Each structure stands twice: as C-alpha cells, then as structure tokens.
mmCIF file of C-alpha atoms and ligand atoms in Angstrom:
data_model
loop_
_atom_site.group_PDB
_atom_site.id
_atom_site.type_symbol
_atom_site.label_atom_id
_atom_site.label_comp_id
_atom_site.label_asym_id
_atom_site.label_seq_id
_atom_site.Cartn_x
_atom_site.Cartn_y
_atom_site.Cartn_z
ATOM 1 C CA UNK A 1 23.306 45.661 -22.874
ATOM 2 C CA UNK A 2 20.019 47.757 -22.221
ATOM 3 C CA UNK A 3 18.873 46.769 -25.964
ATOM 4 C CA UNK A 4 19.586 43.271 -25.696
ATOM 5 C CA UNK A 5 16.313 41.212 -24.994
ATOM 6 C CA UNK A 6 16.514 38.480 -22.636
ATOM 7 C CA UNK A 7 14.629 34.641 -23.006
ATOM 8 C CA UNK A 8 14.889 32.965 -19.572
ATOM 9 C CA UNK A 9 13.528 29.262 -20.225
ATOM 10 C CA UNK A 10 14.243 28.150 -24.031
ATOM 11 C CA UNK A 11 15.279 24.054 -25.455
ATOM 12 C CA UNK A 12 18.161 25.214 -27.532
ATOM 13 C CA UNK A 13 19.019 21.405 -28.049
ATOM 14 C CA UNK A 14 15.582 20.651 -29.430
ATOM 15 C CA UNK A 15 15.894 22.795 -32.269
ATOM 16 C CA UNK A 16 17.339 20.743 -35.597
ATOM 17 C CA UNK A 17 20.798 22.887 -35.341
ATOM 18 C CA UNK A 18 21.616 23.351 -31.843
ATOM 19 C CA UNK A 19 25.330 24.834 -32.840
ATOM 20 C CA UNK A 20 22.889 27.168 -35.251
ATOM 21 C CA UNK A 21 20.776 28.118 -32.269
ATOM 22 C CA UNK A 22 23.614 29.214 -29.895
ATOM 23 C CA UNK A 23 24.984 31.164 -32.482
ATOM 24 C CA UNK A 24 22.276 33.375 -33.262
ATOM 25 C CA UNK A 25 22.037 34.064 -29.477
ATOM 26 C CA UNK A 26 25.269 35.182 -29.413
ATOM 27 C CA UNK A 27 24.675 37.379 -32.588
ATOM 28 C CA UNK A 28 22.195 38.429 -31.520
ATOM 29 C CA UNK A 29 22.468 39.411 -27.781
ATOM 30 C CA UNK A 30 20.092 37.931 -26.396
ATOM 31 C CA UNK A 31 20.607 36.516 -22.901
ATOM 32 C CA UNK A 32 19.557 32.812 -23.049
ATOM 33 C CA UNK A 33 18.572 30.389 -20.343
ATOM 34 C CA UNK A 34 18.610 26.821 -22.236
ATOM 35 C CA UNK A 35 17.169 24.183 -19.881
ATOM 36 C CA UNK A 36 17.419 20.824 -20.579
ATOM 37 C CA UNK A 37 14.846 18.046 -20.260
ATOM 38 C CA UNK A 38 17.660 15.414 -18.733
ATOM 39 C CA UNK A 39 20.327 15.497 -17.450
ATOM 40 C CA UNK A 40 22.137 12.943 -20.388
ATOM 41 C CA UNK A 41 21.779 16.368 -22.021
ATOM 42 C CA UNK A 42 23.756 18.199 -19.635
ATOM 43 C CA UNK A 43 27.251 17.808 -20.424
ATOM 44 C CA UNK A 44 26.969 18.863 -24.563
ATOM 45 C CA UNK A 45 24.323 22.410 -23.708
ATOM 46 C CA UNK A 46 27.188 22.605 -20.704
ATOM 47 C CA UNK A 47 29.940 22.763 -22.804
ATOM 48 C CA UNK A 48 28.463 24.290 -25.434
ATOM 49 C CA UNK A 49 27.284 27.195 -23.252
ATOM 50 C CA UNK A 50 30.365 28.263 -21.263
ATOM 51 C CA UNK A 51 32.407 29.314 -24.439
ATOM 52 C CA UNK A 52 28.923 32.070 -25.278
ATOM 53 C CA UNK A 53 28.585 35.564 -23.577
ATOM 54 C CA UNK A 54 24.770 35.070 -24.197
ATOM 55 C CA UNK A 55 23.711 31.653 -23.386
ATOM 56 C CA UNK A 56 23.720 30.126 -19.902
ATOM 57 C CA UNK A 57 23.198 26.353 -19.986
ATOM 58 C CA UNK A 58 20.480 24.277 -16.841
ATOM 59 C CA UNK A 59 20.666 21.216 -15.493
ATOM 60 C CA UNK A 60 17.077 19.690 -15.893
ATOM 61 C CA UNK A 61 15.040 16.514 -15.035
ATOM 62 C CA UNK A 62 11.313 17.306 -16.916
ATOM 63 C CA UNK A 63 8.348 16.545 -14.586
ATOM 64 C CA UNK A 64 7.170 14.475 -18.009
ATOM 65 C CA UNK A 65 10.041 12.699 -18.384
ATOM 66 C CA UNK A 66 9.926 11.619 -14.865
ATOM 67 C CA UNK A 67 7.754 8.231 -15.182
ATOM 68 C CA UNK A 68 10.198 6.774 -17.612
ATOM 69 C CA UNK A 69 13.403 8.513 -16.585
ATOM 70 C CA UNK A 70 13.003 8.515 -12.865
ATOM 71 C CA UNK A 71 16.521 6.830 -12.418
ATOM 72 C CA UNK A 72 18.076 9.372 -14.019
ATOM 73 C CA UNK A 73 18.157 11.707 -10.639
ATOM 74 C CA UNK A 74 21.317 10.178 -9.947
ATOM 75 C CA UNK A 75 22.879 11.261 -13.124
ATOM 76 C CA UNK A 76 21.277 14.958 -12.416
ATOM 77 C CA UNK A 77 23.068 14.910 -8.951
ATOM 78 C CA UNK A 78 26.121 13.746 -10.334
ATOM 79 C CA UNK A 79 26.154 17.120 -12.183
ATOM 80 C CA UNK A 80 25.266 18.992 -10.071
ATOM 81 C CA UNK A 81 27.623 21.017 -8.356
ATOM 82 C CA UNK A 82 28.706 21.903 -11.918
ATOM 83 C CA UNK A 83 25.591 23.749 -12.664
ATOM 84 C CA UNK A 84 24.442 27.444 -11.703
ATOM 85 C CA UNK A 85 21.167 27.076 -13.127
ATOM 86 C CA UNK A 86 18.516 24.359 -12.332
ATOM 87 C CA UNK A 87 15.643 23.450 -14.868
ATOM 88 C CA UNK A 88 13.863 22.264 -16.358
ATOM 89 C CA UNK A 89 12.267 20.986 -13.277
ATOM 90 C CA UNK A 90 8.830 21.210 -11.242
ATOM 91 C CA UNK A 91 5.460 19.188 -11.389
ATOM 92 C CA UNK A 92 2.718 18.320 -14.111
ATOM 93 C CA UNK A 93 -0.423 17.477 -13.111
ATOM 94 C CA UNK A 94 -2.138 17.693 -16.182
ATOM 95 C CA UNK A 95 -4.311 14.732 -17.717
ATOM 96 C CA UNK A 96 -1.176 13.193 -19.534
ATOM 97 C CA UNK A 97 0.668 13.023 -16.091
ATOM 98 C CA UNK A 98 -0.945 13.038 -13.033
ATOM 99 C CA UNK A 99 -0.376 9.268 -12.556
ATOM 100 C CA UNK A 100 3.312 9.747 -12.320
ATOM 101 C CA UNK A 101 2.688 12.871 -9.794
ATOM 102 C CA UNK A 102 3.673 11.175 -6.501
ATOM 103 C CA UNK A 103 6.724 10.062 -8.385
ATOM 104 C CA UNK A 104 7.252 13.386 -9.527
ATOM 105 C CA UNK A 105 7.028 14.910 -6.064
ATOM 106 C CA UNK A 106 9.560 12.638 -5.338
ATOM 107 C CA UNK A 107 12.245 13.907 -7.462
ATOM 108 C CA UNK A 108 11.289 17.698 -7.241
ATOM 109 C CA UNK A 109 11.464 17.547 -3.431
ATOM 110 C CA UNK A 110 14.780 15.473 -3.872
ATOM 111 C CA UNK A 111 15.626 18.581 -6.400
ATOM 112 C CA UNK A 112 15.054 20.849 -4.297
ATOM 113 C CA UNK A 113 16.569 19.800 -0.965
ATOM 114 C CA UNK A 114 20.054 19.158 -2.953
ATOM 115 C CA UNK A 115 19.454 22.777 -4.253
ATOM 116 C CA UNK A 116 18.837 24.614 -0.542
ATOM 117 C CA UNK A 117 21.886 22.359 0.598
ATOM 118 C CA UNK A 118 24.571 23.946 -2.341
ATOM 119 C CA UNK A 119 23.219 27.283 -2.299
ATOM 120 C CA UNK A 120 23.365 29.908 -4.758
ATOM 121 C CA UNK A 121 20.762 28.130 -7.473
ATOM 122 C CA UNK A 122 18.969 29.362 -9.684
ATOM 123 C CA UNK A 123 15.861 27.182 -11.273
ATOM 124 C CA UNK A 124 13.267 27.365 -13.811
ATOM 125 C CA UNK A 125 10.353 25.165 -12.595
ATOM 126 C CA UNK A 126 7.630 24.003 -14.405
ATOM 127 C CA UNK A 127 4.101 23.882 -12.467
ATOM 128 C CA UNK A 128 1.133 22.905 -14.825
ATOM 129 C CA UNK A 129 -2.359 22.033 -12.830
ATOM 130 C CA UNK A 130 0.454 22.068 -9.913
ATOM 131 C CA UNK A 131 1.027 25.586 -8.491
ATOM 132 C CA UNK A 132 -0.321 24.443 -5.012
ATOM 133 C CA UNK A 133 1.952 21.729 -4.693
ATOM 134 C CA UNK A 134 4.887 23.512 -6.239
ATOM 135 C CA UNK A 135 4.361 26.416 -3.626
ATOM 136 C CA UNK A 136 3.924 23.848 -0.988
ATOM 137 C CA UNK A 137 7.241 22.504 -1.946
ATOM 138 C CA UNK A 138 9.233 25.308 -2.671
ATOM 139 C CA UNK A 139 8.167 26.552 0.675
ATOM 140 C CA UNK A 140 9.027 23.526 2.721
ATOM 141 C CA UNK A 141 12.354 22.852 0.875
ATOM 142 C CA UNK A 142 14.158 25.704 -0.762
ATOM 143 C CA UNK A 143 14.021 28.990 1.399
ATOM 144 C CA UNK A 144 15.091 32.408 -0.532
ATOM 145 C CA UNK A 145 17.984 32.751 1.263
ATOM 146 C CA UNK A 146 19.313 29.401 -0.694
ATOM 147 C CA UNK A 147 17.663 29.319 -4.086
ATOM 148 C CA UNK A 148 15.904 31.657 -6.569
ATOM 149 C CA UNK A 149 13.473 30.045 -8.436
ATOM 150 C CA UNK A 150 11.785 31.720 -11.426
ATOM 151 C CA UNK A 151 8.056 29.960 -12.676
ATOM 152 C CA UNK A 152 8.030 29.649 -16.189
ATOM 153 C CA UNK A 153 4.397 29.453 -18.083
ATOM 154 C CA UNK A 154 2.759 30.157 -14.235
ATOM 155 C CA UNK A 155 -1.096 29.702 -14.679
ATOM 156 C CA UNK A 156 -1.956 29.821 -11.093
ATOM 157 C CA UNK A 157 -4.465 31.600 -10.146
ATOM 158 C CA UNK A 158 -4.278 34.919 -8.580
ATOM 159 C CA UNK A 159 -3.740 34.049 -5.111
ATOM 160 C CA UNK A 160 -1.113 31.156 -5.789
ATOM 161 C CA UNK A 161 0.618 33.904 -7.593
ATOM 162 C CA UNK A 162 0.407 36.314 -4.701
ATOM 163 C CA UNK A 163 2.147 33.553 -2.605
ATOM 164 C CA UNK A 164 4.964 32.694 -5.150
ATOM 165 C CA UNK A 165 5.819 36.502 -4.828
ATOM 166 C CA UNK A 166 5.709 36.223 -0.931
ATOM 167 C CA UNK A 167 8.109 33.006 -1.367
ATOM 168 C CA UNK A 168 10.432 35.331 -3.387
ATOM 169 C CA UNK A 169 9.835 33.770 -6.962
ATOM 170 C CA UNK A 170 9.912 35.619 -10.306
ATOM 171 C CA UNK A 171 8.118 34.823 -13.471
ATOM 172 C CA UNK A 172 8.852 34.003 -17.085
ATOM 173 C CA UNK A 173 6.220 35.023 -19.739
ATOM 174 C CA UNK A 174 5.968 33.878 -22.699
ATOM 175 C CA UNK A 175 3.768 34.568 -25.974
ATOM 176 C CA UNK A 176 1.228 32.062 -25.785
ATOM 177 C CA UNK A 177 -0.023 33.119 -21.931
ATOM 178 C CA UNK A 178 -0.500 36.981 -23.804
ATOM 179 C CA UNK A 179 -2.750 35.815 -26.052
ATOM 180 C CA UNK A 180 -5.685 34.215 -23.744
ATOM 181 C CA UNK A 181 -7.405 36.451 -21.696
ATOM 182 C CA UNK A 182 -7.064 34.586 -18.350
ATOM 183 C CA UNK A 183 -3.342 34.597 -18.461
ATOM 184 C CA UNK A 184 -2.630 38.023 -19.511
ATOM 185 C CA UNK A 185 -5.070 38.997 -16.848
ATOM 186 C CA UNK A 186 -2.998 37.268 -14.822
ATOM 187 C CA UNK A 187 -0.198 38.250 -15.757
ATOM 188 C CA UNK A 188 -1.136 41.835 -15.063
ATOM 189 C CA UNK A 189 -1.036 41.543 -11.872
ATOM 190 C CA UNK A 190 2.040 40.749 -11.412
ATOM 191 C CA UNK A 191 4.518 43.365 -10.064
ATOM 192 C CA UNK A 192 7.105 44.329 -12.887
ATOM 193 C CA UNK A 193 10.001 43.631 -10.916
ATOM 194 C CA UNK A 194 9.293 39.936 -10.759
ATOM 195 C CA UNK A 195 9.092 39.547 -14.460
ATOM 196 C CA UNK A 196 10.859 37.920 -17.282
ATOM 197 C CA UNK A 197 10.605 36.924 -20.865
ATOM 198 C CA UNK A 198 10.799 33.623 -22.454
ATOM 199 C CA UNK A 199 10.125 31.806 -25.499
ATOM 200 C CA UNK A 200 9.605 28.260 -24.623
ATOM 201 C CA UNK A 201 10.688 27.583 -27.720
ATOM 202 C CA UNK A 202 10.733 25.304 -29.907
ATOM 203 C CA UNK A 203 7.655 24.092 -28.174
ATOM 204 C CA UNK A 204 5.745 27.401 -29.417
ATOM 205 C CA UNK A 205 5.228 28.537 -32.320
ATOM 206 C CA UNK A 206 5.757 32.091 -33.823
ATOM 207 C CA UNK A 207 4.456 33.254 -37.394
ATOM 208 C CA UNK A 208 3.783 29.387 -38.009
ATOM 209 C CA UNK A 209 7.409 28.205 -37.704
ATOM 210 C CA UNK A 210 8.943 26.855 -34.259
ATOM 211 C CA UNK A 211 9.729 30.828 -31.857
ATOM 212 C CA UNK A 212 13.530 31.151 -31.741
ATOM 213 C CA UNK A 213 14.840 33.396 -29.213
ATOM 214 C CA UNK A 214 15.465 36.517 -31.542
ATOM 215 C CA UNK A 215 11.128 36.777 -31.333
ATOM 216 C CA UNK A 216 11.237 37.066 -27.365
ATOM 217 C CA UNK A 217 11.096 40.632 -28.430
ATOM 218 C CA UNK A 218 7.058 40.134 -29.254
ATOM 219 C CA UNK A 219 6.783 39.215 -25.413
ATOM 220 C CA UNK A 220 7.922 42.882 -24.514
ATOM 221 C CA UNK A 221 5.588 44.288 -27.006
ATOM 222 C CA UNK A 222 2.705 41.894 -25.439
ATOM 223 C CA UNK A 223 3.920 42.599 -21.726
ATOM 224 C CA UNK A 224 4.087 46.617 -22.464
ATOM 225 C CA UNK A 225 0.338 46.352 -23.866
ATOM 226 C CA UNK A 226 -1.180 44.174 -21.377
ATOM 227 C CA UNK A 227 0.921 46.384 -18.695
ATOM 228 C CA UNK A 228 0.158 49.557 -20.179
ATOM 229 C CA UNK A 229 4.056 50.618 -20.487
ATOM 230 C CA UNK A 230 6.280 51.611 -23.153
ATOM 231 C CA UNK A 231 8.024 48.611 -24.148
ATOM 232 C CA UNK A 232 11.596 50.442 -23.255
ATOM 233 C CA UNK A 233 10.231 50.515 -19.356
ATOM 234 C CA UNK A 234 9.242 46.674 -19.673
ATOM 235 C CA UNK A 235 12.709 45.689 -21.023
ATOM 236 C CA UNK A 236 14.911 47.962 -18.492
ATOM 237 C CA UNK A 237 12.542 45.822 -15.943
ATOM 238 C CA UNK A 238 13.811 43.108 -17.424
ATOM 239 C CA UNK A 239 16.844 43.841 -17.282
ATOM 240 C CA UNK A 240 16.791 44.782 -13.888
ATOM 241 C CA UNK A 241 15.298 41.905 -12.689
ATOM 242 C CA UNK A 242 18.132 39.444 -14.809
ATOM 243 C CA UNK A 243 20.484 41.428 -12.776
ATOM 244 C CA UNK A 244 19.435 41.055 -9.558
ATOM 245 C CA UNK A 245 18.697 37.375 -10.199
ATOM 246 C CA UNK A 246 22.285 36.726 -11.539
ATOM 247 C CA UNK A 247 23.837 38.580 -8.754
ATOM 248 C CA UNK A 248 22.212 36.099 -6.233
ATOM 249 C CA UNK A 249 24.437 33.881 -4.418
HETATM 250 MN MN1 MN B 301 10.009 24.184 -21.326
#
C-alpha cells in the first residue's frame, strides 16, 4: 500500500472509456475517489466501483449543474443512504455562475443538512470565488463530529484556509494550483496532515492529453518541492491522512 498514490476527486465517467479508466486504477493501485456531476450518474460509477479495491464511487450534484438540474436533489437524496462518499458538491461563484448562487446555496445547505443527519460522510466540495460561504455553511450545517469534508482545488485565501482547518476539513491538490505562484504559496501553508492529491481529471490536462489518475504522482513531486520534503514523506502523509479519513464514521 505505502507505494500506491492516491487521487481523491477525479470524473472517471467523463473520460471516453470509463470501464478503461477503472481498470487502470485498479492496475495500477491507485486509490480513486470518482465524483460524479449528478446523481443520474450515480447508479453505473456505483456499481461499477464496488466490484474495484481501488476506486470508491460519490454521489454528486455540481454547483454548475445546479441552474438547470436543480430538480435533480430529489434523485441525489433518493441515493443517498447508499453512498459513503458525497461530491461533487459545494458553490461557484465565479462569473459563469453567480446568478444561480442563491439557488446553489439552496441545494448545498439541503446537502449538507441530509449529510450531518446520516452521519459518517465523507464529501468533496467544490468552492470557487465561494470559500466564505462554503465555510459559513459547512459551519452552520455539518459539524465534524457528522461529516468530513475534504476541499478540492481550495483557492481561499490564507485565512479562509486557516478556518477550514479549524472546521476540521482536509484538502485535495492538484497540478494546476502547483504551478501558479499564489496557490502553491498557499498551499504551503497548509499543515501536511490535512493534505491530499487529486487529479481533477479529465478537466486538466497533463503533457497535453486529458491527466489520468496514474500522473497524480506529479502532484507528490510538486507538493514535496513546494513543501520542501522528500516526496516518500509527502506520500506516507498521504497516506496517513486517507486513513484517518476512511476510518471516520
Ligand atoms: Mn471536479
């Protein structure tokens, strides 16, 4: 296990062979989250997931899809005492979707009470232009003691990130926040044992092809530079921290 690499938020069923995409997972060890965007979605990455050692499957709602596919919340609570993991979910308050926002804070609050009510969740949540609000949310809603919730692609700034570690929330990196200066310096600061690795993929791109989960290895290399660790110490952090995550309940 310590050599496996792990890619907590990753669209397996947005890549052209989704079969194909599970499979190298699972050949390649590498402990997949696969969040989905609705929950139409759910039952297929569900079923495919449970037969892997590798890939875990989320039940999602996207904060983009939200203006057209609002309705669809009562399909995602339909499913979900079935799922483990929640995502992807959360708020985007960027210039392509602020105007469905209040709707949005609609379903992620709705998202999140149903979560602190079952217990034992785990979430990947989404937060761009939004960390306030997220925080705010997260905070009223989904206590520690009933959810975890790791932040994928956080670009908060210092002191929203300060307060998603006092909330108890961990923190997916990926490539792309590495590579500009802000982010990694961001990303610095963050305490190693509220760290993971993702790819985001397909949605970024590695060596000018869609990233696959196999590359999530690059995002240790990045981490251990920008950390100024050996890249072993980074991953048995990693490792660590997937532990203690999964152990949650
Ligand atoms: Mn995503």
């Amino acid at each position: 296990m310590s050599n496996n690499f792990v890619d907590y938020h990753c669209h397996l069923d947005l890549y052209p062979d989704h079969a194909a995409a599970i499979a190298e997972c699972e050949r390649e060890g590498i402990h997949t989250l696969t969040v989905t965007t609705t929950p139409k979605a759910w039952p297929r990455n569900h079923d495919l997931a449970t037969k892997t050692s590798y890939v875990r499957a989320a039940l999602g709602l996207h904060p983009q899809l939200v203006a057209e596919r609002a309705e669809e919340l009562q399909l995602w609570e339909t499913y979900l005492s079935q799922a483990r993991y929640v995502g992807e979910v959360g708020l985007d308050a960027g210039p392509r979707f602020y105007r469905s926002i209040e709707l949005q804070k609609q379903i992620f609050g709705r998202i999140l009470i149903l979560c602190a009510r079952a217990g034992g969740k785990i979430l990947t949540v989404h937060s761009v232009r939004a960390a306030t609000p997220v925080l705010d949310m997260i905070e009223k809603h989904l206590p520690p003691t009933r959810g975890r919730v790791v932040l994928h692609w956080f670009t908060g700034s210092r002191a929203e990130a300060r307060r998603a570690i006092d909330l108890g929330c961990y923190f997916s990196i990926n490539a792309e926040m590495l590579r500009k200066e802000r982010h990694r310096d961001l990303v610095k600061s963050l305490p190693l044992d509220r760290i993971l690795t993702e790819t985001d993929g397909p949605f970024c791109q590695h060596k000018g092809r869609p990233v696959r989960p196999v590359d999530v290895s690059v995002v240790v290399d990045l981490l251990a530079q920008a950390m100024s660790r050996e890249p072993t110490a980074v991953s048995k952090a990693v490792h660590s921290n997937l532990r203690r995550i999964e152990s949650f309940n």
